[in-house]
Amino acid sequence: MLILRGGGLSWELTDSDPQQVGLAPKKIEALLPQAQRTAEIANEFVSQARTCLKNESLANMVLMRGFSQRPDIPFIPEIYKLKPAAIAIYPMYRGLARLVGMQILPAGGSITDQLESLHHHYKDYDFFFIHFKATDSRGEDGDFEAKVHAIEEVDAALPNLLKLNPDVLIVTADHSTPATLARHSWHSVPFMLRSRWCRPDDVSEFSERACLAGGMGRFPAVDIMPLAMANALKLDKFGA
């Protein structure tokens, strides 16, 4: 992560990441006139990084994408009165979790390690965000069989999670990454909610097509936290 501090900076920049293997990094461009100075600084950073890393055998260049400024986002503990923690391997999700007030816990390098961390810290927090990256990565690789294997890894780990008997368990995704497209897509993602208070439906498998016929139907992602809180009996009232 690159952090720029100072006056007159702007996040209105294009990425240097071409988003495709085999293509050279792009020049960072200003999207607005007031971002020109920041674009020059970012391009100079990339140029100097290239010089410093050129003799490395693996990481011999940097790619820059997702320029932003720190948003004013309220913390989860403030809104929901929870003590939340995140168990994520991928750095971006660790950063996002910290941004909304989650404590970052050790995640190791596998789903098994993540669940070990969950068991170890289970009594210390009342909300856990566990992120599994491999399904997205294998989808972006265009490797269907590897993506199936990644999903099976999670399937195999779930009994260990269920031993904790959480009040609410939600399994879903932040976006779809079909292996046939090898990139993020617009398709709806499956959603599963398990709690003592949820109504069972006739769906017996977890897939995009099966979940479309489920009792939850399709709904905006902004409804997930209210549904989770309601099923945990942590809301005084649901709805108006």
Coordinates of N, CA and C in Angstrom, one line a residue:
M1 N 0.8 -1.2 0.0 CA 0.0 0.0 0.0 C 0.9 1.2 0.0
L2 N 0.6 2.2 -0.9 CA 1.2 3.5 -0.9 C 0.3 4.5 -0.3
I3 N 0.9 5.3 0.7 CA 0.1 6.4 1.3 C 0.8 7.7 1.0
L4 N 0.1 8.6 0.4 CA 0.6 9.9 0.1 C 0.0 10.9 1.0
R5 N 0.8 11.7 1.6 CA 0.3 12.8 2.6 C 0.9 14.1 2.1
G6 N 0.0 15.2 2.3 CA 0.4 16.5 1.9 C -0.7 17.3 1.4
G7 N -0.5 18.5 1.1 CA -1.5 19.4 0.5 C -1.6 19.3 -1.0
G8 N -2.8 19.6 -1.5 CA -3.0 19.6 -2.9 C -3.0 18.3 -3.6
L9 N -3.2 17.2 -2.9 CA -3.3 15.8 -3.5 C -4.7 15.5 -3.9
S10 N -4.8 14.6 -4.8 CA -6.1 14.1 -5.3 C -6.1 12.6 -5.6
W11 N -7.2 12.0 -5.4 CA -7.3 10.6 -5.7 C -7.9 10.3 -7.1
E12 N -8.2 11.4 -7.8 CA -8.9 11.2 -9.1 C -7.8 10.8 -10.2
L13 N -7.4 9.6 -10.2 CA -6.3 9.1 -11.0 C -6.7 7.8 -11.7
T14 N -6.2 7.5 -12.9 CA -6.3 6.2 -13.5 C -5.3 5.2 -12.9
D15 N -5.6 3.9 -13.1 CA -4.7 2.9 -12.6 C -3.5 2.6 -13.5
S16 N -2.5 2.1 -13.0 CA -1.4 1.6 -13.8 C -1.5 0.2 -14.2
D17 N -2.4 -0.5 -13.5 CA -2.6 -2.0 -13.7 C -3.4 -2.2 -15.0
P18 N -2.8 -2.9 -16.0 CA -3.5 -3.2 -17.2 C -4.6 -4.2 -17.1
Q19 N -4.6 -4.9 -15.9 CA -5.6 -6.0 -15.6 C -5.5 -7.1 -16.6
Q20 N -4.3 -7.4 -17.2 CA -4.2 -8.5 -18.1 C -2.7 -8.9 -18.1
V21 N -2.5 -10.2 -18.0 CA -1.1 -10.7 -18.0 C -0.4 -10.4 -19.4
G22 N 0.8 -10.0 -19.3 CA 1.6 -9.8 -20.6 C 1.6 -8.4 -21.1
L23 N 0.8 -7.5 -20.5 CA 0.7 -6.1 -20.9 C 1.6 -5.3 -20.0
A24 N 2.2 -4.3 -20.6 CA 3.0 -3.3 -19.8 C 2.1 -2.5 -18.9
P25 N 2.6 -2.0 -17.7 CA 1.9 -1.1 -16.9 C 1.5 0.2 -17.6
K26 N 0.4 0.7 -17.3 CA -0.1 1.9 -17.9 C 0.5 3.2 -17.2
K27 N 0.5 4.3 -17.9 CA 0.9 5.5 -17.3 C -0.3 6.0 -16.5
I28 N -0.1 6.5 -15.3 CA -1.1 7.0 -14.5 C -1.5 8.4 -15.0
E29 N -2.8 8.6 -15.2 CA -3.3 9.9 -15.8 C -4.2 10.6 -14.7
A30 N -4.2 11.9 -14.8 CA -5.1 12.7 -14.0 C -6.5 12.7 -14.6
L31 N -7.5 12.4 -13.8 CA -8.9 12.5 -14.3 C -9.4 13.9 -14.2
L32 N -8.9 14.7 -13.4 CA -9.2 16.1 -13.2 C -8.0 17.0 -13.2
P33 N -8.0 18.2 -13.6 CA -6.8 19.1 -13.7 C -6.1 19.2 -12.3
Q34 N -6.9 19.2 -11.2 CA -6.3 19.4 -9.9 C -5.6 18.1 -9.5
A35 N -5.7 17.0 -10.2 CA -5.0 15.8 -9.9 C -3.7 15.6 -10.6
Q36 N -3.3 16.6 -11.4 CA -2.1 16.4 -12.3 C -0.9 16.2 -11.4
R37 N -0.7 17.0 -10.4 CA 0.5 16.9 -9.5 C 0.6 15.6 -8.9
T38 N -0.5 15.0 -8.4 CA -0.5 13.7 -7.8 C -0.2 12.6 -8.8
A39 N -0.7 12.8 -10.1 CA -0.3 11.8 -11.1 C 1.2 11.8 -11.4
E40 N 1.8 13.0 -11.4 CA 3.2 13.1 -11.6 C 4.0 12.4 -10.4
I41 N 3.5 12.6 -9.2 CA 4.2 12.0 -8.1 C 4.0 10.5 -8.2
A42 N 2.9 10.0 -8.5 CA 2.6 8.5 -8.6 C 3.5 7.9 -9.7
N43 N 3.6 8.6 -10.8 CA 4.4 8.0 -11.9 C 5.9 8.0 -11.6
E44 N 6.3 9.0 -10.8 CA 7.7 9.1 -10.4 C 8.0 7.9 -9.4
F45 N 7.0 7.7 -8.5 CA 7.1 6.5 -7.6 C 7.3 5.2 -8.4
V46 N 6.5 5.0 -9.4 CA 6.5 3.8 -10.2 C 7.9 3.7 -10.9
S47 N 8.4 4.8 -11.4 CA 9.6 4.8 -12.1 C 10.8 4.5 -11.2
Q48 N 10.8 5.0 -10.0 CA 11.9 4.7 -9.0 C 11.7 3.3 -8.5
A49 N 10.5 2.8 -8.4 CA 10.3 1.4 -8.0 C 10.8 0.5 -9.0
R50 N 10.6 0.8 -10.3 CA 11.2 0.0 -11.4 C 12.7 -0.1 -11.3
T51 N 13.3 1.0 -11.0 CA 14.8 1.0 -10.9 C 15.2 0.2 -9.7
C52 N 14.6 0.3 -8.6 CA 15.0 -0.4 -7.4 C 14.7 -1.9 -7.5
L53 N 13.7 -2.3 -8.2 CA 13.3 -3.7 -8.2 C 13.7 -4.5 -9.5
K54 N 14.4 -3.8 -10.4 CA 14.6 -4.4 -11.7 C 15.5 -5.7 -11.7
N55 N 16.3 -5.9 -10.7 CA 17.1 -7.1 -10.6 C 16.5 -8.2 -9.8
E56 N 15.3 -8.0 -9.3 CA 14.6 -9.0 -8.5 C 14.0 -10.1 -9.4
S57 N 14.0 -11.3 -9.0 CA 13.6 -12.4 -9.9 C 12.1 -12.6 -9.8
L58 N 11.4 -12.2 -8.7 CA 10.0 -12.3 -8.6 C 9.3 -11.0 -8.7
A59 N 9.2 -10.3 -7.6 CA 8.6 -9.0 -7.5 C 9.5 -7.9 -8.1
N60 N 9.5 -7.7 -9.4 CA 10.4 -6.8 -10.0 C 9.7 -5.5 -10.5
M61 N 8.4 -5.3 -10.1 CA 7.7 -4.1 -10.6 C 6.5 -3.9 -9.6
V62 N 6.0 -2.7 -9.6 CA 4.7 -2.5 -8.8 C 3.6 -2.1 -9.8
L63 N 2.4 -2.4 -9.4 CA 1.2 -2.0 -10.1 C 0.4 -1.2 -9.2
M64 N -0.2 -0.1 -9.6 CA -1.0 0.8 -8.8 C -2.4 0.8 -9.3
R65 N -3.4 0.6 -8.4 CA -4.8 0.7 -8.7 C -5.6 1.0 -7.5
G66 N -6.8 1.5 -7.7 CA -7.7 1.8 -6.6 C -7.3 3.0 -5.8
F67 N -6.8 4.1 -6.5 CA -6.5 5.3 -5.7 C -7.8 5.8 -5.0
S68 N -7.6 6.3 -3.8 CA -8.7 6.7 -3.0 C -8.2 7.6 -1.9
Q69 N -9.1 8.2 -1.2 CA -8.8 8.9 0.1 C -9.7 8.3 1.2
R70 N -9.2 8.5 2.4 CA -9.9 7.8 3.5 C -11.3 8.3 3.6
P71 N -12.3 7.5 3.5 CA -13.7 7.9 3.6 C -14.1 8.1 5.0
D72 N -15.1 8.8 5.2 CA -15.7 9.0 6.6 C -16.8 7.9 6.8
I73 N -16.3 6.8 7.3 CA -17.2 5.6 7.5 C -17.4 5.4 8.9
P74 N -18.7 5.3 9.4 CA -18.9 5.0 10.8 C -18.4 3.6 11.1
F75 N -18.0 3.3 12.4 CA -17.5 2.0 12.8 C -18.7 1.1 13.1
I76 N -18.5 -0.2 12.8 CA -19.5 -1.2 13.2 C -19.9 -1.2 14.7
P77 N -18.9 -1.0 15.6 CA -19.3 -1.0 17.0 C -20.2 0.2 17.3
E78 N -20.1 1.3 16.6 CA -20.9 2.5 16.9 C -22.3 2.2 16.4
I79 N -22.5 1.6 15.2 CA -23.8 1.4 14.6 C -24.5 0.2 15.3
Y80 N -23.8 -0.9 15.4 CA -24.5 -2.1 15.8 C -24.2 -2.6 17.2
K81 N -23.4 -1.8 17.9 CA -23.0 -2.1 19.3 C -22.4 -3.6 19.4
L82 N -21.6 -3.9 18.4 CA -21.0 -5.2 18.4 C -19.5 -5.0 18.7
K83 N -18.8 -6.2 19.1 CA -17.4 -6.2 19.2 C -16.9 -7.1 18.1
P84 N -16.6 -6.5 16.9 CA -16.3 -7.3 15.7 C -14.8 -7.6 15.5
A85 N -14.6 -8.8 14.8 CA -13.2 -9.1 14.5 C -13.2 -9.7 13.1
A86 N -12.1 -9.6 12.4 CA -11.9 -10.1 11.0 C -10.8 -11.1 11.0
I87 N -11.0 -12.2 10.3 CA -10.0 -13.2 10.0 C -9.9 -13.4 8.5
A88 N -9.0 -12.6 7.9 CA -8.8 -12.5 6.5 C -7.3 -12.6 6.1
I89 N -7.0 -13.4 5.1 CA -5.7 -13.6 4.6 C -5.3 -12.5 3.7
Y90 N -6.2 -12.1 2.8 CA -5.8 -11.1 1.7 C -5.8 -9.7 2.3
P91 N -4.7 -9.0 2.1 CA -4.4 -7.7 2.7 C -5.6 -6.7 2.6
M92 N -6.2 -6.6 1.4 CA -7.2 -5.6 1.1 C -8.3 -5.8 2.1
Y93 N -8.7 -7.0 2.4 CA -9.9 -7.2 3.2 C -9.5 -7.0 4.7
R94 N -8.3 -7.2 5.0 CA -7.8 -6.8 6.4 C -7.9 -5.3 6.6
G95 N -7.5 -4.6 5.5 CA -7.6 -3.1 5.6 C -9.0 -2.6 5.6
L96 N -9.9 -3.2 4.8 CA -11.3 -2.8 4.8 C -11.9 -3.1 6.2
A97 N -11.6 -4.2 6.8 CA -12.2 -4.6 8.1 C -11.7 -3.6 9.1
R98 N -10.4 -3.2 9.1 CA -9.9 -2.2 10.1 C -10.6 -0.9 9.9
L99 N -10.9 -0.5 8.6 CA -11.5 0.7 8.3 C -12.9 0.9 8.9
V100 N -13.6 -0.2 9.1 CA -14.9 -0.1 9.7 C -14.9 -0.6 11.2
G101 N -13.8 -0.6 11.8 CA -13.7 -0.8 13.2 C -13.5 -2.3 13.7
M102 N -13.1 -3.2 12.8 CA -12.9 -4.6 13.3 C -11.5 -4.8 13.8
Q103 N -11.4 -5.6 14.8 CA -10.1 -6.1 15.2 C -9.5 -7.1 14.3
I104 N -8.3 -7.0 13.8 CA -7.7 -7.9 12.9 C -7.0 -9.0 13.6
L105 N -7.5 -10.3 13.4 CA -6.9 -11.4 14.1 C -6.0 -12.2 13.1
P106 N -5.1 -13.0 13.7 CA -4.2 -13.8 12.9 C -5.0 -14.8 12.0
A107 N -4.6 -14.9 10.7 CA -5.3 -15.7 9.8 C -4.6 -16.9 9.2
G108 N -3.2 -16.9 9.4 CA -2.4 -18.0 8.8 C -2.5 -17.9 7.3
G109 N -2.5 -19.1 6.7 CA -2.4 -19.2 5.2 C -3.4 -20.1 4.6
S110 N -4.4 -20.6 5.4 CA -5.4 -21.5 4.9 C -6.7 -21.3 5.6
I111 N -7.8 -21.9 5.1 CA -9.0 -21.9 5.8 C -9.0 -22.6 7.1
T112 N -8.1 -23.7 7.2 CA -7.9 -24.4 8.4 C -7.3 -23.5 9.5
D113 N -6.3 -22.7 9.1 CA -5.7 -21.8 10.0 C -6.7 -20.7 10.5
Q114 N -7.5 -20.3 9.5 CA -8.5 -19.2 9.9 C -9.5 -19.7 10.9
L115 N -9.9 -21.0 10.8 CA -10.9 -21.5 11.7 C -10.2 -21.8 13.1
E116 N -9.0 -22.2 13.1 CA -8.2 -22.3 14.3 C -8.2 -21.0 15.1
S117 N -8.0 -19.9 14.3 CA -8.0 -18.6 14.9 C -9.4 -18.2 15.5
L118 N -10.4 -18.6 14.7 CA -11.8 -18.4 15.2 C -12.1 -19.1 16.5
H119 N -11.7 -20.4 16.6 CA -11.9 -21.1 17.8 C -11.1 -20.5 19.0
H120 N -9.9 -20.0 18.7 CA -9.1 -19.5 19.8 C -9.7 -18.2 20.3
H121 N -10.3 -17.4 19.5 CA -10.8 -16.0 19.9 C -12.3 -16.0 20.0
Y122 N -13.0 -17.1 20.0 CA -14.4 -17.1 19.8 C -15.1 -16.4 21.0
K123 N -14.6 -16.5 22.2 CA -15.2 -15.9 23.4 C -14.9 -14.4 23.5
D124 N -14.0 -13.9 22.7 CA -13.5 -12.5 22.9 C -14.3 -11.5 22.1
Y125 N -15.1 -12.0 21.1 CA -15.8 -11.1 20.2 C -17.2 -11.7 19.9
D126 N -18.1 -10.8 19.4 CA -19.4 -11.3 19.2 C -19.8 -11.2 17.7
F127 N -18.9 -10.9 16.8 CA -19.1 -10.8 15.4 C -17.8 -11.1 14.7
F128 N -17.8 -12.1 13.8 CA -16.6 -12.5 13.0 C -16.9 -12.4 11.5
F129 N -15.9 -11.7 10.8 CA -15.9 -11.7 9.4 C -14.8 -12.6 8.9
I130 N -15.1 -13.7 8.3 CA -14.1 -14.6 7.8 C -14.1 -14.5 6.2
H131 N -13.0 -14.1 5.7 CA -12.9 -14.0 4.2 C -12.0 -15.1 3.6
F132 N -12.6 -15.7 2.6 CA -11.9 -16.8 1.8 C -11.6 -16.3 0.4
K133 N -10.4 -16.1 0.1 CA -10.0 -15.5 -1.2 C -9.9 -16.5 -2.4
A134 N -9.6 -17.7 -2.1 CA -9.2 -18.7 -3.2 C -10.2 -18.8 -4.3
T135 N -11.5 -18.8 -3.9 CA -12.5 -19.0 -5.0 C -12.5 -17.8 -6.0
D136 N -12.3 -16.6 -5.5 CA -12.1 -15.5 -6.5 C -10.9 -15.6 -7.3
S137 N -9.8 -16.0 -6.7 CA -8.5 -16.1 -7.4 C -8.5 -17.1 -8.5
R138 N -9.1 -18.3 -8.2 CA -9.2 -19.3 -9.2 C -10.1 -19.0 -10.3
G139 N -11.2 -18.2 -9.9 CA -12.1 -17.7 -11.0 C -11.4 -16.8 -11.9
E140 N -10.6 -15.9 -11.4 CA -9.9 -14.9 -12.2 C -8.8 -15.6 -13.0
D141 N -8.3 -16.8 -12.6 CA -7.4 -17.6 -13.3 C -8.1 -18.3 -14.5
G142 N -9.4 -18.3 -14.5 CA -10.1 -19.1 -15.5 C -10.0 -20.6 -15.3
D143 N -9.7 -21.0 -14.1 CA -9.5 -22.4 -13.7 C -10.7 -23.0 -13.0
F144 N -11.6 -23.6 -13.7 CA -12.8 -24.1 -13.1 C -12.6 -25.2 -12.1
E145 N -11.7 -26.1 -12.4 CA -11.5 -27.2 -11.5 C -10.9 -26.8 -10.2
A146 N -9.9 -25.8 -10.3 CA -9.3 -25.3 -9.1 C -10.3 -24.5 -8.3
K147 N -11.2 -23.8 -8.9 CA -12.3 -23.1 -8.2 C -13.2 -24.1 -7.5
V148 N -13.5 -25.2 -8.1 CA -14.3 -26.2 -7.5 C -13.6 -26.8 -6.2
H149 N -12.3 -27.0 -6.4 CA -11.5 -27.5 -5.3 C -11.5 -26.5 -4.1
A150 N -11.4 -25.2 -4.4 CA -11.4 -24.2 -3.4 C -12.7 -24.2 -2.6
I151 N -13.8 -24.3 -3.4 CA -15.1 -24.4 -2.7 C -15.2 -25.6 -1.8
E152 N -14.7 -26.7 -2.3 CA -14.7 -28.0 -1.5 C -13.8 -27.8 -0.2
E153 N -12.8 -27.0 -0.3 CA -12.0 -26.7 0.9 C -12.9 -26.1 2.0
V154 N -13.7 -25.1 1.6 CA -14.6 -24.5 2.6 C -15.6 -25.5 3.1
D155 N -16.2 -26.3 2.2 CA -17.2 -27.3 2.6 C -16.6 -28.2 3.6
A156 N -15.3 -28.6 3.4 CA -14.7 -29.6 4.4 C -14.5 -28.9 5.7
A157 N -14.3 -27.6 5.7 CA -14.0 -26.9 7.0 C -15.2 -26.5 7.8
L158 N -16.4 -26.5 7.1 CA -17.6 -26.0 7.8 C -18.0 -26.8 9.0
P159 N -17.9 -28.1 9.1 CA -18.2 -28.8 10.3 C -17.4 -28.3 11.5
N160 N -16.2 -27.9 11.3 CA -15.4 -27.4 12.4 C -15.9 -26.1 12.9
L161 N -16.4 -25.3 12.0 CA -17.1 -24.0 12.3 C -18.4 -24.3 13.1
L162 N -19.2 -25.2 12.6 CA -20.5 -25.5 13.2 C -20.4 -26.0 14.6
K163 N -19.2 -26.5 15.0 CA -19.1 -27.0 16.4 C -19.3 -25.9 17.4
L164 N -19.0 -24.6 16.9 CA -19.2 -23.5 17.8 C -20.6 -23.1 18.0
N165 N -21.5 -23.6 17.1 CA -22.9 -23.4 17.2 C -23.2 -21.9 17.2
P166 N -22.8 -21.1 16.2 CA -23.1 -19.7 16.2 C -24.6 -19.3 16.2
D167 N -24.9 -18.2 16.8 CA -26.4 -17.8 16.7 C -26.8 -17.6 15.3
V168 N -25.9 -17.0 14.5 CA -26.2 -16.7 13.1 C -25.0 -17.0 12.3
L169 N -25.2 -17.7 11.2 CA -24.1 -18.0 10.2 C -24.6 -17.6 8.9
I170 N -23.8 -16.8 8.2 CA -24.1 -16.3 6.9 C -23.0 -16.7 5.9
V171 N -23.3 -17.3 4.8 CA -22.3 -17.6 3.8 C -22.7 -16.9 2.5
T172 N -21.9 -16.1 2.0 CA -22.2 -15.4 0.7 C -20.9 -14.8 0.1
A173 N -21.0 -14.0 -0.9 CA -19.9 -13.5 -1.6 C -20.1 -12.0 -1.9
D174 N -19.0 -11.2 -2.1 CA -19.2 -9.8 -2.4 C -19.4 -9.6 -3.9
H175 N -19.1 -10.6 -4.7 CA -19.3 -10.5 -6.2 C -19.2 -11.9 -6.8
S176 N -19.5 -12.0 -8.1 CA -19.4 -13.3 -8.8 C -18.1 -13.2 -9.6
T177 N -17.4 -14.3 -9.7 CA -16.2 -14.4 -10.6 C -16.2 -15.7 -11.3
P178 N -17.0 -15.7 -12.4 CA -17.1 -17.0 -13.2 C -15.8 -17.4 -13.8
A179 N -15.4 -18.6 -13.8 CA -14.2 -19.1 -14.4 C -14.3 -18.9 -15.9
T180 N -15.5 -19.0 -16.5 CA -15.6 -18.8 -17.9 C -15.3 -17.4 -18.4
L181 N -15.5 -16.4 -17.5 CA -15.2 -15.0 -17.9 C -13.8 -14.6 -17.4
A182 N -13.3 -15.3 -16.3 CA -12.0 -15.0 -15.7 C -11.9 -13.6 -15.2
R183 N -13.0 -13.1 -14.7 CA -13.0 -11.7 -14.1 C -14.3 -11.5 -13.3
H184 N -14.4 -10.5 -12.6 CA -15.6 -10.2 -11.9 C -16.8 -10.0 -12.8
S185 N -18.0 -10.3 -12.4 CA -19.2 -10.1 -13.2 C -20.3 -9.5 -12.5
W186 N -21.4 -9.4 -13.2 CA -22.6 -8.7 -12.6 C -23.6 -9.7 -12.1
H187 N -23.3 -11.0 -12.1 CA -24.3 -12.0 -11.7 C -24.6 -11.9 -10.2
S188 N -25.8 -12.3 -9.8 CA -26.2 -12.4 -8.4 C -25.4 -13.4 -7.7
V189 N -25.1 -13.2 -6.4 CA -24.3 -14.2 -5.7 C -25.3 -15.0 -4.7
P190 N -24.9 -16.2 -4.4 CA -25.8 -17.0 -3.5 C -25.6 -16.4 -2.1
F191 N -26.7 -16.7 -1.3 CA -26.7 -16.2 0.1 C -27.4 -17.2 0.9
M192 N -26.7 -17.6 2.0 CA -27.3 -18.5 3.0 C -27.3 -17.9 4.4
L193 N -28.4 -18.0 5.1 CA -28.5 -17.6 6.5 C -29.0 -18.8 7.3
R194 N -28.3 -19.1 8.4 CA -28.7 -20.1 9.3 C -28.8 -19.5 10.7
S195 N -30.0 -19.7 11.3 CA -30.2 -19.3 12.7 C -31.3 -20.1 13.3
R196 N -31.5 -20.0 14.6 CA -32.7 -20.7 15.2 C -34.0 -20.1 14.7
W197 N -34.0 -18.8 14.3 CA -35.2 -18.1 14.0 C -35.5 -18.0 12.5
C198 N -34.6 -18.5 11.7 CA -34.9 -18.4 10.2 C -35.9 -19.5 9.8
R199 N -36.7 -19.2 8.8 CA -37.6 -20.2 8.3 C -37.0 -21.0 7.2
P200 N -37.1 -22.3 7.3 CA -36.5 -23.2 6.3 C -37.3 -23.1 5.0
D201 N -36.6 -23.3 3.9 CA -37.2 -23.4 2.6 C -36.9 -24.7 1.9
D202 N -37.2 -24.9 0.7 CA -37.0 -26.1 0.0 C -35.7 -26.3 -0.7
V203 N -34.8 -25.3 -0.6 CA -33.5 -25.3 -1.2 C -32.6 -26.3 -0.5
S204 N -32.0 -27.2 -1.2 CA -31.1 -28.2 -0.6 C -29.7 -28.2 -1.0
E205 N -29.3 -27.2 -1.8 CA -27.9 -27.0 -2.2 C -27.6 -25.5 -2.3
F206 N -26.3 -25.3 -2.3 CA -25.8 -23.9 -2.2 C -25.2 -23.5 -3.6
S207 N -25.9 -22.9 -4.4 CA -25.4 -22.4 -5.7 C -26.2 -21.2 -6.2
E208 N -25.7 -20.5 -7.2 CA -26.3 -19.3 -7.7 C -27.8 -19.6 -8.1
R209 N -27.9 -20.7 -8.9 CA -29.3 -21.0 -9.4 C -30.2 -21.5 -8.3
A210 N -29.7 -22.3 -7.4 CA -30.5 -22.9 -6.4 C -31.0 -21.7 -5.4
C211 N -30.1 -20.8 -5.1 CA -30.5 -19.8 -4.1 C -31.5 -18.8 -4.7
L212 N -31.6 -18.7 -6.0 CA -32.6 -17.8 -6.6 C -34.0 -18.3 -6.2
A213 N -34.1 -19.6 -6.0 CA -35.5 -20.1 -5.6 C -35.7 -20.2 -4.1
G214 N -34.7 -19.7 -3.3 CA -34.8 -19.8 -1.9 C -35.8 -18.8 -1.3
G215 N -36.0 -18.9 0.0 CA -37.0 -18.1 0.7 C -36.6 -16.6 0.8
M216 N -35.2 -16.3 0.7 CA -34.8 -15.0 0.8 C -35.0 -14.2 -0.6
G217 N -35.0 -15.0 -1.7 CA -35.2 -14.3 -3.0 C -33.9 -13.5 -3.3
R218 N -34.1 -12.4 -4.0 CA -33.0 -11.5 -4.3 C -33.3 -10.2 -3.5
F219 N -32.2 -9.7 -2.9 CA -32.4 -8.5 -2.1 C -31.0 -7.7 -2.1
P220 N -31.1 -6.4 -1.8 CA -29.8 -5.6 -1.8 C -28.9 -6.0 -0.7
A221 N -27.6 -5.9 -0.9 CA -26.6 -6.3 0.1 C -26.7 -5.5 1.3
V222 N -27.2 -4.3 1.2 CA -27.3 -3.4 2.4 C -28.3 -4.0 3.4
D223 N -29.1 -5.0 3.0 CA -30.0 -5.6 4.0 C -29.4 -6.7 4.8
I224 N -28.1 -7.1 4.5 CA -27.5 -8.3 5.1 C -27.4 -8.0 6.6
M225 N -26.8 -6.9 7.0 CA -26.5 -6.7 8.4 C -27.8 -6.6 9.2
P226 N -28.8 -5.9 8.8 CA -30.1 -5.9 9.5 C -30.7 -7.3 9.7
L227 N -30.6 -8.1 8.6 CA -31.1 -9.5 8.7 C -30.2 -10.3 9.7
A228 N -28.9 -10.1 9.7 CA -28.1 -10.8 10.7 C -28.4 -10.4 12.1
M229 N -28.6 -9.1 12.3 CA -28.9 -8.6 13.7 C -30.3 -9.1 14.1
A230 N -31.2 -9.1 13.2 CA -32.6 -9.5 13.6 C -32.5 -11.0 14.0
N231 N -31.8 -11.8 13.2 CA -31.8 -13.3 13.6 C -31.0 -13.5 14.8
A232 N -30.1 -12.6 15.2 CA -29.4 -12.7 16.5 C -30.2 -12.1 17.7
L233 N -31.4 -11.6 17.4 CA -32.2 -11.0 18.4 C -31.5 -9.8 19.0
K234 N -30.8 -9.0 18.2 CA -30.1 -7.9 18.6 C -30.7 -6.6 18.1
L235 N -31.9 -6.6 17.6 CA -32.7 -5.5 17.2 C -33.9 -5.3 18.1
D236 N -34.2 -4.1 18.5 CA -35.4 -3.8 19.2 C -36.6 -4.0 18.3
K237 N -36.4 -3.7 17.0 CA -37.5 -3.8 16.1 C -36.9 -3.9 14.7
F238 N -37.5 -4.8 13.8 CA -37.0 -4.9 12.5 C -38.0 -4.1 11.6
G239 N -37.5 -3.2 10.8 CA -38.4 -2.5 9.9 C -39.0 -1.2 10.5
A240 N -40.0 -0.7 9.9 CA -40.6 0.6 10.4 C -41.4 0.4 11.7

